[in-house]
Short mmCIF file of C-alpha atoms and ligand atoms in Angstrom, two decimals:
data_model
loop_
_atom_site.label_atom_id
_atom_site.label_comp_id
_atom_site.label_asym_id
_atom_site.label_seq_id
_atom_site.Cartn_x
_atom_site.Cartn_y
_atom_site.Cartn_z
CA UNK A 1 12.75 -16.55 15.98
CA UNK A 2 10.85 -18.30 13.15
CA UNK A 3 7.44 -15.98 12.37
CA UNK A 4 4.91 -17.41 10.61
CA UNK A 5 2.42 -14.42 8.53
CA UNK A 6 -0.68 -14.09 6.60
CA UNK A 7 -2.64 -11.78 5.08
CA UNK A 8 -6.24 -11.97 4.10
CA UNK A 9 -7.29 -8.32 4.53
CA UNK A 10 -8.28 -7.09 0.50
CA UNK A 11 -7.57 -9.84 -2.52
CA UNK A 12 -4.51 -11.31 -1.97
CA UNK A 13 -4.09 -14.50 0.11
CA UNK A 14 -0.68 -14.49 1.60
CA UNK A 15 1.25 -16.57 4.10
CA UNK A 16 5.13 -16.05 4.67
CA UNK A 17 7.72 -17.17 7.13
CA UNK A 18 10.43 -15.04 8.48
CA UNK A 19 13.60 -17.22 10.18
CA UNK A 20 16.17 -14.53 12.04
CA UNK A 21 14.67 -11.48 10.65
CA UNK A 22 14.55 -13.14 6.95
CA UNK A 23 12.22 -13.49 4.92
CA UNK A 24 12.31 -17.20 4.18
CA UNK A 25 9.24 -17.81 2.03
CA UNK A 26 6.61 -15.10 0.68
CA UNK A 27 3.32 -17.07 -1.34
CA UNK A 28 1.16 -14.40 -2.42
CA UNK A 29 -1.91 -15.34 -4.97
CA UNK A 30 -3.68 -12.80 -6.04
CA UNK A 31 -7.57 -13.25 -6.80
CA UNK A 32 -8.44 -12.58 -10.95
CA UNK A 33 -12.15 -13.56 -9.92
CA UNK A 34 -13.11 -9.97 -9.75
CA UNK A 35 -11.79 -8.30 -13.12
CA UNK A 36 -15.08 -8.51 -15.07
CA UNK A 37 -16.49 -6.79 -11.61
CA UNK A 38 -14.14 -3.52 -12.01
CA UNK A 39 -13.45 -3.78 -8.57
CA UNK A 40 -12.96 -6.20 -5.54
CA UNK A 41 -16.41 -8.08 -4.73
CA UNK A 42 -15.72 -8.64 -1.38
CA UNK A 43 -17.83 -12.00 -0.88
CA UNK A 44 -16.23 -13.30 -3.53
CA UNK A 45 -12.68 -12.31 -1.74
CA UNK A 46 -13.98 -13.93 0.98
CA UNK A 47 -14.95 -17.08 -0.23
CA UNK A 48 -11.41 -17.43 -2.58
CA UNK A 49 -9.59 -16.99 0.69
CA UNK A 50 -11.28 -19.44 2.15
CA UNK A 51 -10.90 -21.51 -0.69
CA UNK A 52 -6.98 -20.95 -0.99
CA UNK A 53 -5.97 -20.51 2.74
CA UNK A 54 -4.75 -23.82 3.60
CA UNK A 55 -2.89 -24.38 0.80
CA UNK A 56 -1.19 -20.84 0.86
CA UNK A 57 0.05 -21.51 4.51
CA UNK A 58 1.34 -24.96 3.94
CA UNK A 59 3.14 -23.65 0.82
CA UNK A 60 5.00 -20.82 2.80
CA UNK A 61 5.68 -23.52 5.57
CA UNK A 62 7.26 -25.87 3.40
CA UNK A 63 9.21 -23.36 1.12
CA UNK A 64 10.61 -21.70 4.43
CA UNK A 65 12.25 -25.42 5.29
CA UNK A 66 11.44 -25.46 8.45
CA UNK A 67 8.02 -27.48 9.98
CA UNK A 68 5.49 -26.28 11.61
CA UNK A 69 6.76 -27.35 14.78
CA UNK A 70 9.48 -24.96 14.56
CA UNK A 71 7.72 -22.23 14.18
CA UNK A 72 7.52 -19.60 17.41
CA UNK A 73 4.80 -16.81 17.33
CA UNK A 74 2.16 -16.52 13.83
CA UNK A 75 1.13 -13.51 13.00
CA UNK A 76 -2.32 -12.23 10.79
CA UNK A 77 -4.01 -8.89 9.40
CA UNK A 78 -6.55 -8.04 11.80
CA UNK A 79 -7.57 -4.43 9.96
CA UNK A 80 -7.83 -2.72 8.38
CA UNK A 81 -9.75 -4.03 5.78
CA UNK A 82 -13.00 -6.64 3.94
CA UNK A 83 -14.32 -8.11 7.19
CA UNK A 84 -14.89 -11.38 5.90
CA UNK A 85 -11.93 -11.30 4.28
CA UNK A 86 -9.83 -10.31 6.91
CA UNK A 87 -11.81 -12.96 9.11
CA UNK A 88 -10.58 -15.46 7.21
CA UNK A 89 -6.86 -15.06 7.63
CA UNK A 90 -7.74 -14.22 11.30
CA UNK A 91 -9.49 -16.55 12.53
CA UNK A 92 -7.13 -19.39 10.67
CA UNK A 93 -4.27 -17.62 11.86
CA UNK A 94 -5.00 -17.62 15.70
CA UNK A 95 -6.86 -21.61 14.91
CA UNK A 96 -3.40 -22.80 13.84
CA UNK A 97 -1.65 -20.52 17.18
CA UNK A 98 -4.05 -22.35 19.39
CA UNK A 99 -3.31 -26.15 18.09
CA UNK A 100 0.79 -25.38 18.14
CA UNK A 101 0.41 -23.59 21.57
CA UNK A 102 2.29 -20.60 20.31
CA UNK A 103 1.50 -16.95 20.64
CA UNK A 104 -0.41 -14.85 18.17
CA UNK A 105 0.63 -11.44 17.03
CA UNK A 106 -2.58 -9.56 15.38
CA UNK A 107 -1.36 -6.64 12.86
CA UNK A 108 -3.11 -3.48 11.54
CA UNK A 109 -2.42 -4.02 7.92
CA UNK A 110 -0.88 -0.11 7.03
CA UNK A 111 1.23 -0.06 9.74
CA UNK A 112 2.42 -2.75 7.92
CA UNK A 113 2.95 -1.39 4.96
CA UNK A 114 5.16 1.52 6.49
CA UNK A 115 7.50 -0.26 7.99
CA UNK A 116 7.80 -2.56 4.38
CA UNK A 117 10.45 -1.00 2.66
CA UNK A 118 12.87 -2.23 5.18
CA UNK A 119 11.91 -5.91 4.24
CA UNK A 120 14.69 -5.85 1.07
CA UNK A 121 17.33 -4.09 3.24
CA UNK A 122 18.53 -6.98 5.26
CA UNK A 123 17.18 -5.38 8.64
CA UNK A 124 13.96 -6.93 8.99
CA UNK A 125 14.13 -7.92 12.34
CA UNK A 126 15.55 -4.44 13.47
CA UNK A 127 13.92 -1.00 13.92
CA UNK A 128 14.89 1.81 10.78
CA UNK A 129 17.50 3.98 12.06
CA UNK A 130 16.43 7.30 12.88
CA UNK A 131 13.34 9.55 11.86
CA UNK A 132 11.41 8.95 8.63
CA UNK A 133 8.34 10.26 6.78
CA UNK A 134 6.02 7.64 4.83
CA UNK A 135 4.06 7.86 2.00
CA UNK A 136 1.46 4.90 2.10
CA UNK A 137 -0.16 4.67 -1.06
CA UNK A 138 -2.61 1.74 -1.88
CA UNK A 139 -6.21 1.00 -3.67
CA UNK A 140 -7.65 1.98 -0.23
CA UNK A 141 -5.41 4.42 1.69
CA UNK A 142 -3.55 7.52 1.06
CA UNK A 143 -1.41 8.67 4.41
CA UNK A 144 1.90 10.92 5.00
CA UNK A 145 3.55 9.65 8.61
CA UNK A 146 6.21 10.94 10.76
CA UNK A 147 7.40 7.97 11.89
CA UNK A 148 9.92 7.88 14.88
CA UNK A 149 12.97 5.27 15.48
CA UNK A 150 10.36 3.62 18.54
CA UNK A 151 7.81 2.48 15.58
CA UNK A 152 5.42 5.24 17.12
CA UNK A 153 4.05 7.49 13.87
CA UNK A 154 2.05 10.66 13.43
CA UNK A 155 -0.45 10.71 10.50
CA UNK A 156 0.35 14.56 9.30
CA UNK A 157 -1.50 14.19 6.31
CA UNK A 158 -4.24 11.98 4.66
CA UNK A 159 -6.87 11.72 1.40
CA UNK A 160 -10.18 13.70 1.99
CA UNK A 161 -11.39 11.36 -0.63
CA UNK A 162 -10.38 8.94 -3.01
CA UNK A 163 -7.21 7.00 -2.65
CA UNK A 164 -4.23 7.14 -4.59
CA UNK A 165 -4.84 3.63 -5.55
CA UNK A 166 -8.86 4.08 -6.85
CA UNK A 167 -7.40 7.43 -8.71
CA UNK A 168 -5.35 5.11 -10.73
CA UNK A 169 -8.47 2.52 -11.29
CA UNK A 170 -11.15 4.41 -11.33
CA UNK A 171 -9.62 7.01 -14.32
CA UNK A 172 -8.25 4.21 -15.72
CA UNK A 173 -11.64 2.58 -15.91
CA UNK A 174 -13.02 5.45 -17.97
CA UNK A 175 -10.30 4.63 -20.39
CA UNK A 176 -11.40 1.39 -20.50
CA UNK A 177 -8.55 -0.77 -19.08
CA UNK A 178 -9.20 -3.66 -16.84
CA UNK A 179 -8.91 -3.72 -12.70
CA UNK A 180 -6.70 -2.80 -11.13
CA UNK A 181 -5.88 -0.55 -13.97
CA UNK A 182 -2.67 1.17 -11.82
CA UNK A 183 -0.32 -1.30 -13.29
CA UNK A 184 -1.79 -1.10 -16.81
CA UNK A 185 -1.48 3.40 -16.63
CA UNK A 186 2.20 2.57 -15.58
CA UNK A 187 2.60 0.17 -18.85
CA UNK A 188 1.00 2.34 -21.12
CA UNK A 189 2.00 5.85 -20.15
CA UNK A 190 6.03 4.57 -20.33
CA UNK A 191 5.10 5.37 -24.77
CA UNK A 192 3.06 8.79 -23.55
CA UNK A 193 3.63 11.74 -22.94
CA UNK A 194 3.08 13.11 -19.89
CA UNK A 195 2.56 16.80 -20.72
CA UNK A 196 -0.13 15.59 -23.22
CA UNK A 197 -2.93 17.01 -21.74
CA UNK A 198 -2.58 19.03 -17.60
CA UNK A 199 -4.99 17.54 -15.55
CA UNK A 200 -5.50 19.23 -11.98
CA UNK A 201 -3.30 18.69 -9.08
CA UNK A 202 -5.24 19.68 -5.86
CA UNK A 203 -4.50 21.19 -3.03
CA UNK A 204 -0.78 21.61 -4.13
CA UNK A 205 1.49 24.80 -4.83
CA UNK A 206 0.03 23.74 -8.95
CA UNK A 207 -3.16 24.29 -8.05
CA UNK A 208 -5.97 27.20 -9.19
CA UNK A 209 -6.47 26.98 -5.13
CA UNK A 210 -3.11 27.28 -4.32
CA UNK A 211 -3.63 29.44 -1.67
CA UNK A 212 -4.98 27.05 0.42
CA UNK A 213 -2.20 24.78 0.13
CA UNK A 214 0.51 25.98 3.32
CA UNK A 215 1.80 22.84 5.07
CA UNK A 216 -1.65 21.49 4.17
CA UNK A 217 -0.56 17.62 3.41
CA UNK A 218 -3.75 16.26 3.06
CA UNK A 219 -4.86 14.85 -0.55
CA UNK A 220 -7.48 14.97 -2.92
CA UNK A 221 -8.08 13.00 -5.80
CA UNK A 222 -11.69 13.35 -6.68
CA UNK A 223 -11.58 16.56 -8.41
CA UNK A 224 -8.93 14.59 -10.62
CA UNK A 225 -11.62 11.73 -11.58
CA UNK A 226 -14.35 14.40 -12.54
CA UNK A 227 -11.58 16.70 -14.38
CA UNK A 228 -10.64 12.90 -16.30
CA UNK A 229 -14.31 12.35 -16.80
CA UNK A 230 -15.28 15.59 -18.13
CA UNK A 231 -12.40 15.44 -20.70
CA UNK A 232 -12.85 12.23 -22.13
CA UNK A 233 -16.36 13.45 -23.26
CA UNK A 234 -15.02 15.73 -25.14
CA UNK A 235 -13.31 13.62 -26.98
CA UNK A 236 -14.31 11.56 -29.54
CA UNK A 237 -13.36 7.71 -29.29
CA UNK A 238 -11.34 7.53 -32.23
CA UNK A 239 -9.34 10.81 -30.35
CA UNK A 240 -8.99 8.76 -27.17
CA UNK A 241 -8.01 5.50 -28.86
CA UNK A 242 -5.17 7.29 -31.01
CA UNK A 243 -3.48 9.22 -27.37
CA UNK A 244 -4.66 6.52 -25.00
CA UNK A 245 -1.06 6.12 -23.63
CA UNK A 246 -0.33 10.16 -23.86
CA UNK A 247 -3.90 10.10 -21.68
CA UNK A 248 -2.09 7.67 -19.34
CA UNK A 249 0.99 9.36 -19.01
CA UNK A 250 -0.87 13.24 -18.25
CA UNK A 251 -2.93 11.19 -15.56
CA UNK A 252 -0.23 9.39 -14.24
CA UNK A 253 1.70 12.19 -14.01
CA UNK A 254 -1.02 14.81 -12.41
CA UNK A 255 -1.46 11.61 -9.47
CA UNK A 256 2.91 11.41 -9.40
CA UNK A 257 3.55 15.56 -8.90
CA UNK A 258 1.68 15.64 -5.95
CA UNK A 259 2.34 12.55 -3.92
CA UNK A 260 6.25 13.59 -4.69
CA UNK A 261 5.28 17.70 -3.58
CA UNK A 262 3.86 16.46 -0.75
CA UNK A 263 6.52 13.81 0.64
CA UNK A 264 9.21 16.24 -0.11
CA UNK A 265 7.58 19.26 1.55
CA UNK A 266 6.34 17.14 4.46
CA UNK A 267 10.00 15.73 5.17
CA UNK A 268 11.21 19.18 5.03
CA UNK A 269 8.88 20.90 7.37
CA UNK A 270 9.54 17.98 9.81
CA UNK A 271 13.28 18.48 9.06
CA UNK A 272 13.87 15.03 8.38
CA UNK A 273 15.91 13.59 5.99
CA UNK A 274 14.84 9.89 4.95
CA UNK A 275 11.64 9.25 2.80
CA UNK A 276 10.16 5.91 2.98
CA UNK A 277 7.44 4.83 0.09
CA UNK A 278 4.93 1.94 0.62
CA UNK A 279 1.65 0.04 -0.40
CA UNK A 280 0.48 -0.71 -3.94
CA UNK A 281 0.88 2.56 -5.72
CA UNK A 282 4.60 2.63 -4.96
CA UNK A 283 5.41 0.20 -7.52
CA UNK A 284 4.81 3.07 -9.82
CA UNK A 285 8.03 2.87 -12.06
CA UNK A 286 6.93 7.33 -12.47
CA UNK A 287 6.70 7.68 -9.09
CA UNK A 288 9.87 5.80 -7.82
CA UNK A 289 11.41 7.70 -10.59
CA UNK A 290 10.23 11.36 -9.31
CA UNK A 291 10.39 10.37 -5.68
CA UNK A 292 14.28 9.57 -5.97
CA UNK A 293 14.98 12.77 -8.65
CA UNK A 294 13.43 15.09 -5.82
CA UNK A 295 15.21 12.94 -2.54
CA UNK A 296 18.68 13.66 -4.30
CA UNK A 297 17.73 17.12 -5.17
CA UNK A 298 16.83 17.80 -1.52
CA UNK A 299 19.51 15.49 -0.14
CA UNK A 300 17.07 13.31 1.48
CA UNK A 301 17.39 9.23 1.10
CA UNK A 302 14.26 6.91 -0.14
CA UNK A 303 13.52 3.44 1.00
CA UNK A 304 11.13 1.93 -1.06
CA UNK A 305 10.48 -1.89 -1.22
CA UNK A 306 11.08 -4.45 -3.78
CA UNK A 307 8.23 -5.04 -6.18
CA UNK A 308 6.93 -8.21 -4.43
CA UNK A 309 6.51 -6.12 -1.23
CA UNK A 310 4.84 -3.32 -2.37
CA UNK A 311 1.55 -4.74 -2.83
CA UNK A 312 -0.41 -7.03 -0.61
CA UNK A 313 2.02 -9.52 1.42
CA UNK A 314 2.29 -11.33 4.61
CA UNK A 315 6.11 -11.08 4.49
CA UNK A 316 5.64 -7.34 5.60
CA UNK A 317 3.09 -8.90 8.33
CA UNK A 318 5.76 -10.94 9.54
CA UNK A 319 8.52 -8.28 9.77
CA UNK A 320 6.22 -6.07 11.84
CA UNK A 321 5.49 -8.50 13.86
CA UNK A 322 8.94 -9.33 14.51
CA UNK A 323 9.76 -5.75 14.59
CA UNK A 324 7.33 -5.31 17.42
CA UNK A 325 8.21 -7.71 19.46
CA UNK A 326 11.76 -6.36 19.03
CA UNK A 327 10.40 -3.65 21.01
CA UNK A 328 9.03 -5.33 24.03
CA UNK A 329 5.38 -5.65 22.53
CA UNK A 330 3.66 -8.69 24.00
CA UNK A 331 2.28 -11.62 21.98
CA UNK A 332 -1.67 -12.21 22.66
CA UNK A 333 -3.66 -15.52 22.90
CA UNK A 334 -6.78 -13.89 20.72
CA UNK A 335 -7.70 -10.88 19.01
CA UNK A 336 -10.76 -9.74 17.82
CA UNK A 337 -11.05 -8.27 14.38
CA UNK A 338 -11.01 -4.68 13.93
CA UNK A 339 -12.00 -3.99 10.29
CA UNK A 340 -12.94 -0.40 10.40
CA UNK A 341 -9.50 0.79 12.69
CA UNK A 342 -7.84 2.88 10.26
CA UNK A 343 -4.57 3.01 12.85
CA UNK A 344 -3.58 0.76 15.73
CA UNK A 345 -3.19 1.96 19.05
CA UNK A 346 0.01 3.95 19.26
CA UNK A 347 -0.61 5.93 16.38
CA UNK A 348 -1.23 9.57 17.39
CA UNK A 349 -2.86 11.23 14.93
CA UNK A 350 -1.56 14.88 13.85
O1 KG4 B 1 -1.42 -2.22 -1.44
P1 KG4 B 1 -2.31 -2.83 -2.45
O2 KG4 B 1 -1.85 -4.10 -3.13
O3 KG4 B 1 -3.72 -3.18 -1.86
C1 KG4 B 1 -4.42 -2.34 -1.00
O4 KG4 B 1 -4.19 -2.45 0.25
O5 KG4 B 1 -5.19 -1.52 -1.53
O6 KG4 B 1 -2.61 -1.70 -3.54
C2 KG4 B 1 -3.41 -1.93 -4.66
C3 KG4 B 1 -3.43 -0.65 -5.49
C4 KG4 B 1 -4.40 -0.72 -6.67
O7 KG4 B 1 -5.17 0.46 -6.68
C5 KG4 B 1 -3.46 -0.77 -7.89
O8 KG4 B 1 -4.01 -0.20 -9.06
C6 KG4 B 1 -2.28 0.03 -7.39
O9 KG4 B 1 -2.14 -0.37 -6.03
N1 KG4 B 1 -1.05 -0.30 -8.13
C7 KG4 B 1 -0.43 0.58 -8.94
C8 KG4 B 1 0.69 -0.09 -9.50
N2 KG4 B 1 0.70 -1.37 -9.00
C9 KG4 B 1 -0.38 -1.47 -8.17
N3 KG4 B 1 -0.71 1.86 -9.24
C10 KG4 B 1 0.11 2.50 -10.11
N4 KG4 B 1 1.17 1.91 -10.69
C11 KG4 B 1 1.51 0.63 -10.42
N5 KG4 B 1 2.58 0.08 -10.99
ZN1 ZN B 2 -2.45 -2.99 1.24
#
C-alpha cells in the first residue's frame, strides 16, 4: 500500500510517502519566519503553509518514485494543533483524496508521535510488539501513555502546565537564545556543567514537596521557569554571560531527571518493560542519554526515533495511518478538523 502524509498542524510543512510500510520520502521545511517573534505566530504559520504546500507534496511524490496515480489512501493532521494551520494540510489533503478518488485517513497529531519511534525500526507497517509506556514530549504537549499491542493507550500522566518543550524555550529565552531555544540548551549545556546551579524538580521524589509525589505522574514545569527567572536576577550579566552553558546544562538537567523519574517509575508500576520516547524534546542528546542509562539499569528497552522523526513529520502521519488500517480501521471520505482534541477517540484517559 503506497500512503501518501502531511502535516501542517504547528510550523513545519511536511508531506511523506510510505510504499510497503517504508518510508519512501520524508520533506519536512521548517518555518524560520517566526524567530524574531520568540515563538510560533500562528497566522504567519498559516500563511507559509499555504505558501509551501504544493510544492512540499509534489516533492515527497516525486522523491518516493512512484506518481500520484499510484498512490492508495493520503493521510493529514487533523489535531491537535494551529487551526489554520492544521486547515491547511487538511483541507489540501482530503482536496487531492477527492480528485484521485482515494480514501482519506485524518490523524490526531500525538498519537502520532507515540507510535514514531517505530518508524526507524523497519516495522512501520506493523503494530509494536507487546505493552509499552510513552513519553511524548514536544513544544506543546507533555503525556506518559500505557500503550497496549491493539494501538489503544491510557494517558496515566500529563503537564498541569507548561510543556516540556516551552520549559526548554521559554528558560532559554531568559538566557537570551533564539526560538526554539531546546536545540540551542542541548548545544550549549554539552561544555556545562550540569550540577552548576540545582534548579527545582517538581512533583518528583527530588522535590521540597516530595510527599506529594506517590505514583503521581503528572508534570510541572512552571515552578521551574519562575525558579530560572528569579535566579537570573540575581545575577549580574557579566555572571550569566561567563556560566551561560553551566546555566544550560543545570536547566537541562532539572527538565531531564524528571521526565527519566517519571518514565521509569511509570513503566514499573505498570510492570512493563519497554519505554518508548517521542515528539520534539526527545531529540535531547541528555535525555536519550539518561533515558537509556536508567532502561538498562532497570532492564527495560527504549525505542526512540531517529532525529528526523522526532520533531514535526508526516512520515510518522503516514505510519499511523498505515498502522491503523493494519488494524481494521476504516478510511473516511471527509473529516472535519478537530483542533482543540487533545486525544482521538480510543484513547481512555487514566
Ligand atoms: O514535536 P515538535 O517538533 O513540535 C510540537 O509538536 O511542539 O517539538 C518542538 C519542541 C520545541 O519546544 C523545541 O525546543 C524542542 O521540541 N526541541 C528540543 C530539542 N529539539 C527540539 N528540546 C530539547 N533538546 C533538543 N535537542
Ligand atoms: Zn509535534
Amino acid at each position: 500500500m503506497n500512503i501518501l502524509g502531511i502535516e501542517t498542524s504547528c510550523d513545519e510543512t511536511s508531506g511523506a510517502v510510505l510504499c510497503g510500510g517504508q518510508v519512501c520520502s520524508n520533506v519536512v521545511s521548517s518555518q524560520r519566519c517566526h524567530t524574531l517573534f520568540g515563538g510560533v505566530v500562528p497566522e504567519l504559520a498559516s500563511r507559509e503553509h499555504e505558501r509551501l504546500i504544493v510544492s512540499i507534496v509534489d516533492a515527497a511524490v516525486t522523491e518516493s518514485n512512484i506518481t500520484k496515480n499510484e498512490l492508495d489512501v493520503i493521510a493529514a493532521t487533523a489535531g491537535p494543533g494551529l487551526i489554520g494551520a492544521v486547515m491547511v494540510g487538511l483541507c489540501f489533503a482530503q482536496g487531492m483524496a477527492y480528485a484521485l478518488n482515494i480514501p482519506f485517513v485524518p490523524i490526531n497529531h500525538i498519537e502520532a508521535h507515540i507510535f514514531s519511534p517505530f518508524i526507524d525500526e523497519g516495522r512501520s507497517d506493523k503494530a509494536p510488539e507487546g505493552a509499552f509506556v510513552s513519553l511524548t514530549v514536544s513544544g506543546g504537549h507533555t503525556l506518559l501513555s500505557v500503550v497496549a499491542q491493539d494501538l489503544s493507550y491510557k494517558v496515566i500522566g500529563r503537564t498541569l502546565d507548561d510543556a516540556a518543550g516551552e520549559a526548554f524555550d521559554k528558560t532559554g529565552k531568559m538566557l537570551g537564545l533564539p526560538y526554539p531555544a531546546g536545540p540551542v540548551i542541548d548545544k550549549l549545556a554539552e561544555k556545562g556543567d550540569p550540577a552548576f546551579h540545582q534548579f527545582p524538580r517538581a512533583l518528583t521524589s527530588q522535590s521540597q514537596t516530595s510527599k506529594s509525589y506517590n505514583g503521581n505522574f503528572d508534570f510541572s514545569f512552571s515552578g521551574l521557569k519562575t525558579s530560572v527567572l528569579t535566579w537570573l536576577q540575581k545575577q549580574t550579566p557579566e555572571f550569566i554571560e561567563s556560566h551561560k552553558a553551566d546555566i544550560a546544562a543545570s536547566i537541562q538537567d532539572a527538565i531531564v531527571s524528571v521526565l527519566v523519574e517519571k518514565t521509569i517509575s511509570a513503566a514499573r508500576n505498570n510492570r512493563i518493560k519497554a519505554v518508548a520516547m517521542a515528539g520534539g524534546v526527545s531529540a535531547n542528546s541528555a535525555l536519550r542519554k539518561a533515558m537509556k542509562k536508567a532502561c538498562d539499569k532497570a532492564g527495560m528497552t527504549l525505542h526512540v526515533p531517529g532525529a528526523v522523526y522526532s520533531t514535526d513529520n508526516a512520515a510518522m502521519i503516514a505510519t499511523l495511518a498505515g498502522l491503523k488500517l493494519s488494524k481494521g480501521m476504516k478510511a473516511e471520505r471527509s473529516y472535519n478538523i478537530a483542533p482543540y482534541a487533545s486525544f482521538a477517540a480510543g484513547a481512555r484517559k487514566a
